[in-house]
Coordinates of C-alpha atoms in Angstrom, one line a residue:
Chain G
E685 CA 18.5 -2.3 3.7
P686 CA 17.6 -0.9 0.2
E687 CA 14.9 1.7 0.2
V688 CA 12.4 3.3 -2.2
T689 CA 12.9 7.1 -1.9
Q690 CA 10.2 9.6 -2.6
T691 CA 10.5 13.3 -2.9
P692 CA 9.2 15.7 -1.8
S693 CA 7.6 14.4 1.4
H694 CA 4.9 17.1 1.2
Q695 CA 3.9 19.3 -1.7
V696 CA 1.3 22.1 -1.8
T697 CA 0.1 23.2 -5.2
Q698 CA -2.6 25.5 -6.6
M699 CA -5.5 23.9 -8.4
G700 CA -4.8 23.6 -12.1
Q701 CA -1.1 23.5 -11.7
E702 CA 1.1 20.6 -12.9
V703 CA 2.9 18.5 -10.3
I704 CA 5.6 15.9 -10.6
L705 CA 6.1 13.4 -7.8
R706 CA 9.4 11.7 -7.8
C707 CA 10.5 8.2 -6.8
V708 CA 13.8 6.4 -6.8
P709 CA 13.1 2.7 -6.8
I710 CA 15.5 0.0 -5.6
S711 CA 18.2 -0.3 -8.2
N712 CA 17.8 -3.9 -9.3
H713 CA 14.0 -3.8 -9.3
L714 CA 12.1 -4.0 -12.6
Y715 CA 8.4 -3.4 -11.7
F716 CA 7.2 0.0 -10.5
Y717 CA 3.9 1.1 -9.1
W718 CA 2.0 4.1 -7.8
Y719 CA -0.7 4.0 -5.2
R720 CA -2.6 6.7 -3.5
Q721 CA -4.5 7.2 -0.3
I722 CA -7.1 10.0 0.1
L723 CA -7.3 10.9 3.8
G724 CA -9.4 8.5 5.7
Q725 CA -9.9 6.2 2.7
K726 CA -8.4 3.1 1.3
V727 CA -5.0 2.8 -0.4
E728 CA -5.8 2.6 -4.1
F729 CA -3.8 1.2 -7.0
L730 CA -3.1 3.8 -9.7
V731 CA -0.6 2.2 -12.2
S732 CA 2.0 -0.4 -12.7
F733 CA 5.0 0.0 -15.1
Y734 CA 7.4 -2.6 -16.5
N735 CA 9.8 -2.5 -19.4
N736 CA 9.3 1.2 -20.0
E737 CA 5.5 0.9 -20.4
I738 CA 2.4 0.9 -18.4
S739 CA 1.3 -2.7 -17.7
E740 CA -1.9 -2.0 -15.9
K741 CA -3.8 1.1 -14.8
S742 CA -6.9 1.8 -12.7
E743 CA -9.9 3.9 -13.7
I744 CA -8.5 6.7 -11.5
F745 CA -5.5 6.9 -13.8
D746 CA -7.1 9.1 -16.5
D747 CA -5.5 11.4 -19.1
Q748 CA -4.5 13.8 -16.4
F749 CA -1.9 11.3 -15.1
S750 CA 1.2 10.1 -16.7
V751 CA 4.3 8.1 -15.5
E752 CA 7.8 8.1 -16.8
R753 CA 11.2 6.6 -16.1
P754 CA 13.3 9.4 -17.6
D755 CA 16.8 8.3 -16.8
G756 CA 16.8 4.7 -15.6
S757 CA 16.8 5.6 -11.9
N758 CA 13.8 7.9 -11.3
F759 CA 10.2 7.0 -11.7
T760 CA 7.8 9.9 -11.8
L761 CA 4.1 10.5 -11.6
K762 CA 2.9 13.6 -13.3
I763 CA -0.5 15.2 -12.7
R764 CA -1.1 17.6 -15.5
S765 CA -3.8 19.9 -14.0
T766 CA -4.4 19.2 -10.4
K767 CA -7.9 19.2 -8.9
L768 CA -8.9 19.5 -5.2
E769 CA -9.8 15.8 -5.2
D770 CA -6.2 14.9 -6.1
S771 CA -5.1 15.8 -2.6
A772 CA -3.8 12.5 -1.1
M773 CA -0.8 10.6 0.0
Y774 CA 0.9 9.1 -3.0
F775 CA 3.0 5.9 -2.5
C776 CA 5.6 4.6 -4.9
A777 CA 6.6 0.9 -4.8
S778 CA 9.0 -1.3 -6.7
S779 CA 9.4 -5.0 -7.0
K780 CA 12.1 -7.3 -8.4
E781 CA 9.8 -9.9 -9.7
G782 CA 6.4 -8.4 -10.1
V783 CA 3.3 -10.3 -9.2
T784 CA 5.1 -13.6 -8.9
A785 CA 6.7 -12.3 -5.7
A786 CA 3.2 -11.9 -4.2
G787 CA 3.6 -9.0 -1.8
G788 CA 7.3 -8.5 -2.3
Y789 CA 6.9 -4.9 -3.0
T790 CA 9.0 -2.2 -1.3
F791 CA 7.0 1.0 -0.7
G792 CA 8.4 4.5 -0.2
S793 CA 7.3 6.7 2.7
G794 CA 4.9 8.7 0.5
T795 CA 4.4 12.2 -0.8
R796 CA 1.5 14.1 0.7
L797 CA 0.0 16.2 -2.0
T798 CA -2.3 19.1 -1.0
V799 CA -4.2 20.9 -3.7
V800 CA -5.5 24.3 -2.6
Chain Y
G572 CA -14.8 -6.6 -7.7
D573 CA -12.3 -7.6 -5.1
S574 CA -12.4 -5.7 -1.8
V575 CA -11.0 -5.8 1.7
T576 CA -12.8 -4.6 4.9
Q577 CA -11.0 -3.8 8.1
M578 CA -12.3 -3.0 11.5
E579 CA -12.8 0.7 12.1
G580 CA -10.1 2.5 14.1
P581 CA -8.6 4.0 15.9
V582 CA -7.7 1.3 18.4
T583 CA -6.1 2.2 21.7
L584 CA -4.7 -0.4 24.0
S585 CA -2.5 -0.6 27.0
E586 CA 0.9 -2.2 26.8
E587 CA 0.8 -6.1 27.1
A588 CA -2.8 -6.2 26.0
F589 CA -4.1 -8.7 23.5
L590 CA -4.6 -7.3 20.0
T591 CA -7.1 -8.4 17.3
I592 CA -7.6 -6.3 14.1
N593 CA -10.3 -7.9 12.0
C594 CA -10.0 -8.2 8.2
T595 CA -12.5 -9.8 5.8
Y596 CA -12.2 -10.0 2.1
T597 CA -14.3 -10.5 -1.1
A598 CA -12.5 -11.9 -4.1
T599 CA -12.9 -14.2 -7.0
G600 CA -10.5 -17.1 -7.1
Y601 CA -7.8 -17.7 -4.5
P602 CA -6.0 -14.5 -3.5
S603 CA -2.9 -14.1 -1.4
L604 CA -3.5 -12.1 1.8
F605 CA -1.2 -9.6 3.5
W606 CA -0.8 -7.3 6.4
Y607 CA 1.2 -4.2 5.9
V608 CA 2.3 -1.7 8.6
Q609 CA 3.1 1.9 8.4
Y610 CA 5.1 3.4 11.3
P611 CA 5.0 7.2 11.7
G612 CA 6.9 8.9 8.9
E613 CA 7.7 5.7 7.1
G614 CA 6.5 3.7 4.1
L615 CA 4.3 0.7 4.0
Q616 CA 6.2 -2.4 5.2
L617 CA 5.1 -6.0 4.6
L618 CA 4.4 -7.5 8.1
L619 CA 3.2 -11.0 7.1
K620 CA 1.5 -12.9 4.4
A621 CA -0.4 -16.1 3.6
T622 CA -0.8 -17.5 0.1
K623 CA -3.4 -20.3 0.6
A624 CA -6.2 -21.4 2.9
D625 CA -5.2 -22.4 6.4
D626 CA -1.7 -20.9 6.0
K627 CA -0.6 -18.8 9.0
G628 CA 1.6 -15.8 8.5
S629 CA 3.7 -14.6 11.4
N630 CA 6.3 -12.0 12.1
K631 CA 7.4 -9.9 15.1
G632 CA 4.9 -11.7 17.4
F633 CA 2.0 -11.0 15.0
E634 CA 0.0 -13.8 13.5
A635 CA -2.8 -14.1 11.0
T636 CA -4.5 -17.2 9.6
Y637 CA -6.0 -17.4 6.1
R638 CA -9.6 -18.6 6.7
K639 CA -11.3 -19.4 3.4
E640 CA -14.6 -20.5 5.1
T641 CA -15.0 -17.1 6.7
T642 CA -13.1 -15.1 4.1
S643 CA -11.0 -13.6 7.0
F644 CA -7.4 -12.8 7.8
H645 CA -7.5 -11.3 11.3
L646 CA -4.3 -9.9 12.8
E647 CA -3.5 -10.9 16.3
K648 CA -0.7 -10.3 18.8
G649 CA -0.6 -11.7 22.4
S650 CA 1.1 -8.8 24.1
V651 CA 1.5 -5.5 22.4
Q652 CA 4.2 -2.9 22.9
V653 CA 4.4 0.8 22.6
S654 CA 6.6 0.3 19.5
D655 CA 3.7 -1.5 17.8
S656 CA 1.8 1.9 17.5
A657 CA 1.3 2.3 13.7
V658 CA -1.3 2.0 11.0
Y659 CA -2.1 -1.5 9.9
F660 CA -3.4 -2.4 6.4
C661 CA -4.9 -5.6 5.3
A662 CA -4.5 -6.4 1.6
L663 CA -5.1 -9.0 -1.1
L664 CA -3.5 -9.9 -4.4
N665 CA -5.6 -12.0 -6.6
Q666 CA -4.2 -14.6 -8.9
G667 CA -2.9 -13.1 -12.1
A668 CA -3.5 -9.6 -10.9
Q669 CA -1.0 -6.7 -10.9
K670 CA -2.3 -4.8 -8.0
L671 CA -2.8 -5.0 -4.3
V672 CA -6.3 -4.3 -3.0
F673 CA -6.1 -2.6 0.4
G674 CA -8.4 -2.1 3.3
Q675 CA -8.8 1.3 4.8
G676 CA -6.2 0.9 7.5
T677 CA -6.5 0.7 11.3
R678 CA -4.6 3.1 13.4
L679 CA -3.3 1.4 16.6
T680 CA -2.0 3.3 19.6
I681 CA -0.4 1.5 22.5
N682 CA -0.1 3.4 25.8
P683 CA 2.5 2.6 28.3

């Protein structure tokens, strides 16, 4: 069964450093998403991406965050200058049909980001 | 705004016990409702869904009924197995929205 692959599974970074979280969505999917879960809290939507542009973003997704699909296969989330409160599990997801497939997302296994 | 509230975890049960994980929601309009499961070391997987009132979603012995009158979508299973140990997330997707709104997750541990 096709999978969404996220790398690395765990990343530790110093506060103020830039990090790039990588995701390889399912090859024929067109809609891409990032969510995050701070330990013990809810899974929160960050951003959705379609047709090479952001289609929706949350208030969490400020100027420190950016997304890119650099080569047609990878989908990356960049945090420009990490803060302690960015420590969380970050989930990538993809969907063939977007919201019309109501819940038809495939999620990756997540990247645990620890900012020290 | 839209929100989902799940029962606090962790939940620990013995094998073959009956499981209920409560989920209530607040939303404008008529959302679709979902249960996702995360097994250790894996991603979020869709377990079941219901798209309108009184619909029952079911999968792998789990069931949940969309109750509009009580704004609830409780997850149930008649006889749990050790392999059901995971974190369970209730979520909603409102009409016209791009994003899933999740509850905080409930960690379930089944002992043999």
